[in-house]
Tab-separated table of C-alpha atoms in Angstrom:
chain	number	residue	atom	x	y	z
A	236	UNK	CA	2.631	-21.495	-10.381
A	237	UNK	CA	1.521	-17.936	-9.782
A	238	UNK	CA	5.173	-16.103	-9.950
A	239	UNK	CA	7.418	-15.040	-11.979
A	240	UNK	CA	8.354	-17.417	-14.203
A	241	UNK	CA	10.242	-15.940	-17.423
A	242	UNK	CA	13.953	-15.221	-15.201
A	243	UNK	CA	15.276	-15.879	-12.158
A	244	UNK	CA	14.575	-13.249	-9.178
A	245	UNK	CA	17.605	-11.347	-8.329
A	246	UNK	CA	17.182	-8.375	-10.628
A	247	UNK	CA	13.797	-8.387	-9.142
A	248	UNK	CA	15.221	-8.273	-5.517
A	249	UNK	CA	17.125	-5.247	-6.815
A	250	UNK	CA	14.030	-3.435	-8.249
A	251	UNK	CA	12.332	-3.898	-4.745
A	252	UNK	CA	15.260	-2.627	-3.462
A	253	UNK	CA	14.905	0.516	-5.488
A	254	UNK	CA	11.092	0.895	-5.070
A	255	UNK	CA	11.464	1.022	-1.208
A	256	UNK	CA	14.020	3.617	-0.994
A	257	UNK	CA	12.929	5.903	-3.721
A	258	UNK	CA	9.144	4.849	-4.106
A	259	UNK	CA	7.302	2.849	-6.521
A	260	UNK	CA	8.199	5.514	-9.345
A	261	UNK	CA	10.521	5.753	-12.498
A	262	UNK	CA	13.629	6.353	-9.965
A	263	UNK	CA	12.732	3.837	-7.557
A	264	UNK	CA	12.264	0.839	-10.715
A	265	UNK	CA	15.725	1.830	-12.473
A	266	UNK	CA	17.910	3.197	-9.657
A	267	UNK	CA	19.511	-0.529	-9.106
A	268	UNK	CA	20.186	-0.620	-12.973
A	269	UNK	CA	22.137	2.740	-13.025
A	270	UNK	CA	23.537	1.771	-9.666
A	271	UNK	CA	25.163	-1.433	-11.117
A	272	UNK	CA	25.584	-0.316	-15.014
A	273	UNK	CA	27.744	2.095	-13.415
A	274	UNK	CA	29.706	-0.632	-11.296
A	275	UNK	CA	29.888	-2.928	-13.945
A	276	UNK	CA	32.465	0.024	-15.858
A	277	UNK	CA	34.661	-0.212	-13.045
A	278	UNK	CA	34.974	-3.749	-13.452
A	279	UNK	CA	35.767	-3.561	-17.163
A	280	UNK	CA	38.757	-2.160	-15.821
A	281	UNK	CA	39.412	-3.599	-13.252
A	282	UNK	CA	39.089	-6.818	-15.293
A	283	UNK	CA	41.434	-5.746	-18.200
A	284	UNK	CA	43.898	-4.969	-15.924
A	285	UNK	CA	44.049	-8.365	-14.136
A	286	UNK	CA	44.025	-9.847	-17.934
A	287	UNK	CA	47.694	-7.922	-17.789
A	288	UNK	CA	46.187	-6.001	-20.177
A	289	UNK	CA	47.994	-2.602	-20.127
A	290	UNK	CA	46.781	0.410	-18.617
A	291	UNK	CA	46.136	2.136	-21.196
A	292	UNK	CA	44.192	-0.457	-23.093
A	293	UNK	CA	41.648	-0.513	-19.892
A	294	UNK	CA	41.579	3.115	-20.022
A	295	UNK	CA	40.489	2.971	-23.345
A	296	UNK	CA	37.740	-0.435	-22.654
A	297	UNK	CA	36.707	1.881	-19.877
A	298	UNK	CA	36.005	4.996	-22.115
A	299	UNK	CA	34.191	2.628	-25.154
A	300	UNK	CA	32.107	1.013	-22.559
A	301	UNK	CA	31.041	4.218	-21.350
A	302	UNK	CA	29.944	5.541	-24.337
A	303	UNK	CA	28.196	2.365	-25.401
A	304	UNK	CA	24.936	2.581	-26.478
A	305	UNK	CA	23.441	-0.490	-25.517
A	306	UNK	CA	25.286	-0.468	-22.116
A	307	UNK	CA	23.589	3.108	-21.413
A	308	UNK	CA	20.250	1.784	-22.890
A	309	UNK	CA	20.461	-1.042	-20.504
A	310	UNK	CA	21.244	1.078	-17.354
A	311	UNK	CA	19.288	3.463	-17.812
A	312	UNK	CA	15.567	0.587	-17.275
A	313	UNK	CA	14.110	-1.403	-15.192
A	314	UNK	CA	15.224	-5.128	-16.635
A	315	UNK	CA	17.808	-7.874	-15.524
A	316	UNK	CA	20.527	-7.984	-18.317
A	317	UNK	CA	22.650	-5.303	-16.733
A	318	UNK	CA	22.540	-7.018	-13.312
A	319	UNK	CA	23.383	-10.563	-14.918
A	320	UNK	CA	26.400	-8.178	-16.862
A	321	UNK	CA	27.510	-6.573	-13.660
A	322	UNK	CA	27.565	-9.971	-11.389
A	323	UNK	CA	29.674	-11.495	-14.768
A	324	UNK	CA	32.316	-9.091	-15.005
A	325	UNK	CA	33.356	-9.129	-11.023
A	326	UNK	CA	32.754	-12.721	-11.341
A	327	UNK	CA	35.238	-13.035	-14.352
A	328	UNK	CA	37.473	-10.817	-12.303
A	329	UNK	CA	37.748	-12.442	-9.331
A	330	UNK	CA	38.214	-15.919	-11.299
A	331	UNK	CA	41.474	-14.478	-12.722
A	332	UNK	CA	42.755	-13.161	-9.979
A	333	UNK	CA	42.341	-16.775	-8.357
A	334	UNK	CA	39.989	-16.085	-6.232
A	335	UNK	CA	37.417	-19.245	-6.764
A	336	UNK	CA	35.138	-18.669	-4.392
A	337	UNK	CA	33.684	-15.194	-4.652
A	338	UNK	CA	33.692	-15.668	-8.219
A	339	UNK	CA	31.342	-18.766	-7.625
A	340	UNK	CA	29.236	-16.603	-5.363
A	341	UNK	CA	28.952	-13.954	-8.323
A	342	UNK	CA	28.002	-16.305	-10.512
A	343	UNK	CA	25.841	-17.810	-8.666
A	344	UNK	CA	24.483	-14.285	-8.745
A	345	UNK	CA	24.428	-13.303	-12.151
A	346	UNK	CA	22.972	-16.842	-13.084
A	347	UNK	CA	19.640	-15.970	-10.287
A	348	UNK	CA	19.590	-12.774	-12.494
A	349	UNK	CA	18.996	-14.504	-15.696
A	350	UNK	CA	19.585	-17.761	-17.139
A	351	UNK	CA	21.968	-16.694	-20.129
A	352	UNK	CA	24.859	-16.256	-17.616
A	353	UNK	CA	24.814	-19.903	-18.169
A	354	UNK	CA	26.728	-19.421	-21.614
A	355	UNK	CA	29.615	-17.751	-19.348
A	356	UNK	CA	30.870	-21.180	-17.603
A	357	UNK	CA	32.469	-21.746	-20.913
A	358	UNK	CA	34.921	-18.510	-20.220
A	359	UNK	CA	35.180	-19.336	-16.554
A	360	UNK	CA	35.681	-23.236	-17.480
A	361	UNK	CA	38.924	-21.557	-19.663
A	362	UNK	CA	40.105	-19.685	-17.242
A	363	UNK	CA	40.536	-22.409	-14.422
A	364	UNK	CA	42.311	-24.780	-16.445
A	365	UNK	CA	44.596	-22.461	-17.878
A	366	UNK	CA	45.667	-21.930	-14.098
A	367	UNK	CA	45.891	-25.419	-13.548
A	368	UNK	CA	48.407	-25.991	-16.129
A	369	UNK	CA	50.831	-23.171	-15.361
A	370	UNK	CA	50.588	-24.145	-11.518
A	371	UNK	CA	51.310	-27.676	-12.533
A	372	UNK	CA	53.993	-26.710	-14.657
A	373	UNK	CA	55.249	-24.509	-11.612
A	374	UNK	CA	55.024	-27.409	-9.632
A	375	UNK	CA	57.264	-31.018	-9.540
A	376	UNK	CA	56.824	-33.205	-12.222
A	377	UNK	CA	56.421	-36.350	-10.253
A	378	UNK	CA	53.475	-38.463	-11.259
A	379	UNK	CA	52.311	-38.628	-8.172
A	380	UNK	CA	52.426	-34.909	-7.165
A	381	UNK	CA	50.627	-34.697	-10.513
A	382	UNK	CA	48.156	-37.410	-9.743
A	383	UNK	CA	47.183	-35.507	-6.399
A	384	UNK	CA	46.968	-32.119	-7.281
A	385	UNK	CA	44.684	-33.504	-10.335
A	386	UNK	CA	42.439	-35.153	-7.749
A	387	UNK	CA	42.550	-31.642	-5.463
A	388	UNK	CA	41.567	-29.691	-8.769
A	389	UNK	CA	38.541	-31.615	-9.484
A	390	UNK	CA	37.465	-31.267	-6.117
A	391	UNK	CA	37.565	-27.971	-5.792
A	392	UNK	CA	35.635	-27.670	-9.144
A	393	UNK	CA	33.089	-29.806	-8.053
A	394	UNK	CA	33.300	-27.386	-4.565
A	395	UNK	CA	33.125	-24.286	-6.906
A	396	UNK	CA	29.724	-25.551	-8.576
A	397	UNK	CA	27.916	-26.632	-5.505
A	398	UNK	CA	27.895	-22.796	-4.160
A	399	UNK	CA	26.890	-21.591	-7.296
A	400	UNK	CA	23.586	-23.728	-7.086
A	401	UNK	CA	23.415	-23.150	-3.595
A	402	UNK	CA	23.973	-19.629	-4.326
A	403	UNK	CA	21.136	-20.044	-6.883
A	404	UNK	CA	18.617	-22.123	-4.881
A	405	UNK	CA	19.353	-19.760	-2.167
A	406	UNK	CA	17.798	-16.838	-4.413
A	407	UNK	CA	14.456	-18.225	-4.070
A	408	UNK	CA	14.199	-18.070	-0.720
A	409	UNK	CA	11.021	-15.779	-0.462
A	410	UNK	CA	9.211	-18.064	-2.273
A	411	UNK	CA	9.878	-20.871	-0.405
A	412	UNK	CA	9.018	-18.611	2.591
A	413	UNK	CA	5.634	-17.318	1.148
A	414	UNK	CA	4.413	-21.114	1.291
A	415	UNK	CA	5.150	-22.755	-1.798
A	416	UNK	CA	6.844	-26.307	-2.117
A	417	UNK	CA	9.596	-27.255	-3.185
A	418	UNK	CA	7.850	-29.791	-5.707
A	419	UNK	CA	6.180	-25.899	-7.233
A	420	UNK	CA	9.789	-24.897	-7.043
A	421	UNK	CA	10.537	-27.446	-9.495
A	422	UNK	CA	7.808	-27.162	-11.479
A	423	UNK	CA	8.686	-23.220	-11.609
A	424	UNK	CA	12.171	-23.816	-13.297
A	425	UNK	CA	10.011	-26.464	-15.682
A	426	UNK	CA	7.945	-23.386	-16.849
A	427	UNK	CA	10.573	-21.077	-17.085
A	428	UNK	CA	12.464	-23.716	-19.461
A	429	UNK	CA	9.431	-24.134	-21.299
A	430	UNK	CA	8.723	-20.534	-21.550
A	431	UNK	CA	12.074	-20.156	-23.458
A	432	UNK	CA	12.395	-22.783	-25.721
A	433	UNK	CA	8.600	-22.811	-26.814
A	434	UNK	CA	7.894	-18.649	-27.599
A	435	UNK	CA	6.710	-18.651	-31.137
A	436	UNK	CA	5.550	-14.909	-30.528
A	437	UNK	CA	6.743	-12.099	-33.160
A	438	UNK	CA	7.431	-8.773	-32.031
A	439	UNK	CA	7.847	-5.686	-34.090
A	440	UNK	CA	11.053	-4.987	-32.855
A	441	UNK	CA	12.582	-8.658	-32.666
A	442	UNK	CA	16.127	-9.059	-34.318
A	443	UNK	CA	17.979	-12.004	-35.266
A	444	UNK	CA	21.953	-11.579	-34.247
A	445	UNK	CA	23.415	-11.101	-37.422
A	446	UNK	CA	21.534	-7.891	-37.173
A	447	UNK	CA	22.913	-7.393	-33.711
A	448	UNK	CA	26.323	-7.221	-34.924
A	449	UNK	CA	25.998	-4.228	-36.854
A	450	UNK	CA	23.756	-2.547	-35.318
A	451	UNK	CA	21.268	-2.814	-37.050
A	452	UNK	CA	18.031	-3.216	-35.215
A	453	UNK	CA	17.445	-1.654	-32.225
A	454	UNK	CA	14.610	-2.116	-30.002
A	455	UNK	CA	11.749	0.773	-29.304
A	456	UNK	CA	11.383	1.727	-25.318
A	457	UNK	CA	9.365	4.566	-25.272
A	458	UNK	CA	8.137	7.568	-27.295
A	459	UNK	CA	5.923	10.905	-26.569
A	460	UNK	CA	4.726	13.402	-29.585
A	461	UNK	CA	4.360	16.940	-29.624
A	462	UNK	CA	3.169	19.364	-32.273
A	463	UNK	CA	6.762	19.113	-34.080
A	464	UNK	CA	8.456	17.560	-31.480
A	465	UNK	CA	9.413	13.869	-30.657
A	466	UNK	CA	10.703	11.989	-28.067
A	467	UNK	CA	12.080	8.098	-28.345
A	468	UNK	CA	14.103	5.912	-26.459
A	469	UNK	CA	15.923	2.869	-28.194
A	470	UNK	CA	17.936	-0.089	-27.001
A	471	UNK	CA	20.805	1.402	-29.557
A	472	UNK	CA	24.534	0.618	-29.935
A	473	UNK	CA	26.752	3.136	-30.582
A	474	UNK	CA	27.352	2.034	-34.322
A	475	UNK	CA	30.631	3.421	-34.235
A	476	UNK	CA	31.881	1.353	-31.572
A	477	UNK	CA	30.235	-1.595	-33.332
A	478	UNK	CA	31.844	-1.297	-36.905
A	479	UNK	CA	35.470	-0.196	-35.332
A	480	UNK	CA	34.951	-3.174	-33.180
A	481	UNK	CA	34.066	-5.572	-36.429
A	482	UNK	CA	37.307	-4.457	-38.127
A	483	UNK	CA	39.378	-5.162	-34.282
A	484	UNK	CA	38.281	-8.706	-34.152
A	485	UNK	CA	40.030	-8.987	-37.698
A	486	UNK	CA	43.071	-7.258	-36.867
A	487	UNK	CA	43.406	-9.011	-33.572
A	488	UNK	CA	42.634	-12.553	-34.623
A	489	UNK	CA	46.873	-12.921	-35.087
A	490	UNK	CA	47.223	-12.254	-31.401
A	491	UNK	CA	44.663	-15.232	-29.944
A	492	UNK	CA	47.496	-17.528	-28.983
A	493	UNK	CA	47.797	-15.061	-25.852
A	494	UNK	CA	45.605	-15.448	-23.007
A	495	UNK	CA	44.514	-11.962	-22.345
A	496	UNK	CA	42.960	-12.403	-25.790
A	497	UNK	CA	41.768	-15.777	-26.012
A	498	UNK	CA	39.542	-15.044	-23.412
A	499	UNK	CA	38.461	-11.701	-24.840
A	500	UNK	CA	37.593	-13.618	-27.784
A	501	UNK	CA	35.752	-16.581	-26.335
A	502	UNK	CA	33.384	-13.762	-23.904
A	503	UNK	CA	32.413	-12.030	-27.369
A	504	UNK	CA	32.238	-15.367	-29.120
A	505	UNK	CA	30.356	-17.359	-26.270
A	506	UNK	CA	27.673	-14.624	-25.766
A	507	UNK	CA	26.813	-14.123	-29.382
A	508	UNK	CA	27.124	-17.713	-31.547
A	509	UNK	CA	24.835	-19.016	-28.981
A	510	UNK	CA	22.151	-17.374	-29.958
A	511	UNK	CA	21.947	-18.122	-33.443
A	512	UNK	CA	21.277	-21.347	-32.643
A	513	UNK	CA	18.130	-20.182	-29.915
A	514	UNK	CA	14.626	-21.422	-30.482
A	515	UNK	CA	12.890	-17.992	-29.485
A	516	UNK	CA	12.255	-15.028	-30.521
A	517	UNK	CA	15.119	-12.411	-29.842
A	518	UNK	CA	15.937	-8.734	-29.239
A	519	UNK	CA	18.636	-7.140	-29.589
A	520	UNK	CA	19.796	-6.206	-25.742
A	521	UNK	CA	20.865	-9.776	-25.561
A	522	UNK	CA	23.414	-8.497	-27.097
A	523	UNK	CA	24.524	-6.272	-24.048
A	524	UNK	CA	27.567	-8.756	-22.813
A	525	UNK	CA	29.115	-9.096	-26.334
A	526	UNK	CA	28.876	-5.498	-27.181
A	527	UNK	CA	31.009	-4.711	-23.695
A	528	UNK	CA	33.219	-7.275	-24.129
A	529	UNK	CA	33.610	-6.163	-27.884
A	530	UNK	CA	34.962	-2.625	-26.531
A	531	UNK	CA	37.710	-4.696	-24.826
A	532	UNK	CA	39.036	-6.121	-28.304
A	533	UNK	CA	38.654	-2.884	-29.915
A	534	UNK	CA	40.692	-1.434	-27.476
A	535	UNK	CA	43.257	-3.571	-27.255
A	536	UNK	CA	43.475	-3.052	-31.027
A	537	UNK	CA	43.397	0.615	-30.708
A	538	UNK	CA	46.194	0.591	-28.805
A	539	UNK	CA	48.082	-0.642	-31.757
A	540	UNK	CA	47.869	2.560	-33.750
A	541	UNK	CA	49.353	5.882	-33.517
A	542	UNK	CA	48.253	8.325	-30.614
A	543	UNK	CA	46.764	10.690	-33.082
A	544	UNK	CA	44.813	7.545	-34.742
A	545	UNK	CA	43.477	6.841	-31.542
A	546	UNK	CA	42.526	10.010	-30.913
A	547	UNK	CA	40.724	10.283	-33.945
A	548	UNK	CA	38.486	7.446	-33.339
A	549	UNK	CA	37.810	8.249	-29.795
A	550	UNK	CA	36.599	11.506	-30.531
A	551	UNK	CA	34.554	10.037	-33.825
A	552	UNK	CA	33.256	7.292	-31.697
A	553	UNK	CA	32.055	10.567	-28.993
A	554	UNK	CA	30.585	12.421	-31.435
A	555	UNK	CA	28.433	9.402	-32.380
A	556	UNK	CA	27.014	8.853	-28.908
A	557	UNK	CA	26.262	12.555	-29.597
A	558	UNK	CA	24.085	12.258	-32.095
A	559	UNK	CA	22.003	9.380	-31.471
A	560	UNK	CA	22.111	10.619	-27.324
A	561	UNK	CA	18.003	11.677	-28.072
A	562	UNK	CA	17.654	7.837	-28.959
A	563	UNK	CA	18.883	6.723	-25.695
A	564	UNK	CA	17.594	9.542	-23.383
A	565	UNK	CA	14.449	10.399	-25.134
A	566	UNK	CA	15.421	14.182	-25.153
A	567	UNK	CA	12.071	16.139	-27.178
A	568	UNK	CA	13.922	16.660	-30.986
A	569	UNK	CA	12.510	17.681	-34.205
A	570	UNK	CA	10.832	15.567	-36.898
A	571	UNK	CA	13.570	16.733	-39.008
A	572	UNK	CA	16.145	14.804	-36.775
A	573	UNK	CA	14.286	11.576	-36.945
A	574	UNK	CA	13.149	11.705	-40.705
A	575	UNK	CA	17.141	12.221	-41.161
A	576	UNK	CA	17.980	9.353	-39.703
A	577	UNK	CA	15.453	6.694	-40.767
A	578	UNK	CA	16.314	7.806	-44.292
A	579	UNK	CA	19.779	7.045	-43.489
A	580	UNK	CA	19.139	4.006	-41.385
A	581	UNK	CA	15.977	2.560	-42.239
A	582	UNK	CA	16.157	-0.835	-40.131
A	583	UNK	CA	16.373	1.639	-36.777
A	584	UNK	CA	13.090	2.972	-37.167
């Protein structure tokens, strides 16, 4: 089938989006990914909150996220992981506050934007049934009323995942519309399945996760020389952010009993373990939902320690984005700033 066939179209749709407002031009391609990395930081917070999080602990999610490397990275080009992000987050969101079936549309949404969303039903899955049991705790103890609001439940489940494929199928609409069948349709999704579980490519920059987790190989974008001048742009974390956040999920582990962190935990754990199992080659802005939702655990540790502690960190963590800023922006440095840090960090360059 001649059409896309690595992801699903939505990021696409917003691309197109971009390219007729602003032209087919380097605004126009990424203007949607800026547009929605930046929405996807208020709903961080907004999401921490409704995990009765406390304020300042989304204050201080909010702040990590936005000096995230790989979240910048990722918002800053024309690909699909920070719309499948965004759609997650205000998907998660709305599932916590209870309300089913906007989150459904979302991730119906963030699903059409790339398959991996797929890993977040687990999260979502969580979520629902923990709201089932404290309603049905709330609620007589009759067998009965038990028996029927069961039977309601798994209805509205089974409601809940018929608009996110219809949401889904929905996507493809233009294709259905520019005279393919439905029978191509099918055999789309075959090669897009195939696609993934069959790449035996190698790519200079591919990384394996265990690498992902501390930062240790980023991915090349773009680079321009001049006569002792060089330019680069990496998918980078902010390594800061990544190590802090290694030594929060120890800290924090004692606190998993309580929901607000159980399901910080399973979002880090659920978009990372995954993929050492995956078939394919990887890279390491699959990464992008774990290293977000990693800022959230950090944070919440954070907010453990002293005020000056905190500040401390925030302003190392700062000064880090600092630094490695000409990896993510591709500001023109000198050979003496990149032969300083590839001697430091070899695996980077």
């Amino acid at each position: 089938v001649a059409y896309e066939w690595t992801h699903p179209p939505v990021a696409k749709y917003g691309m197109v989006i971009g390219m007729r407002l602003f032209g087919e031009n380097s605004v126009g391609w990424r203007i949607g990914s800026a547009f929605f990395g930046v929405i996807s930081i208020l709903g961080i917070y907004k999401l921490s909150l409704a995990l009765k999080l406390s304020r300042s602990t989304a204050l201080i999610a909010t702040f990590l996220v936005s000096i995230e490397g790989l979240h910048i990275a990722q918002s800053r080009i024309a690909m699909n992981d920070i719309y499948m992000f965004n759609f997650y987050i205000w998907s998660l969101y709305l599932a916590v506050k209870s309300c089913w079936k906007g989150s459904a549309i979302l991730y119906g949404l963030a699903l059409s934007s790339k398959w991996s969303a797929l890993y977040g039903i687990v999260p979502l899955a969580f979520i629902y049934i923990n709201q089932y049991f404290v309603s049905s705790r709330a609620q007589s103890r009759d067998p009965s009323t038990l028996v029927g609001m069961t039977i309601k439940h798994v209805l509205n489940v089974v409601r809940l995942i018929l608009i996110t494929v219809l949401i889904y199928i929905l996507t493809f609409t233009p294709f259905i519309l520019t005279g393919h069948s439905w029978a191509q349709w099918w055999e789309l999704h075959r090669q897009m399945w195939y696609y993934h579980t069959h790449l035996i490519a190698t790519h200079g920059y591919q990384s394996t996760p265990l690498q992902w987790i501390f930062d240790a190989r980023p991915v090349w974008y773009w680079g321009e020389y001049g006569e002792g001048m060089l330019s680069n742009i990496y998918a980078l974390g902010n390594p800061l952010i990544f190590w802090f956040g290694l030594v929060a999920l120890v800290f924090q582990l004692k606190k998993l009993r309580s929901f607000p962190y159980a399901v910080s935990y399973m979002l880090y754990a659920i978009f990372t373990l995954p993929w050492f199992f995956s078939p394919r080659i990887m890279f390491f802005y699959h990464y992008l939902p774990s290293s977000v939702f990693l800022c959230i655990i950090l944070a919440s540790w954070l907010n453990t320690l002293s005020k000056k502690s905190i500040f401390y960190i925030l302003v190392l963590c700062s000064l880090s984005i600092i630094l490695i800023s000409p990896m993510l922006y591709g500001y023109p440095t000198t050979t003496h700033y990149w032969d300083r840090f590839f001697a430091i960090f070899p695996s980077w360059k």
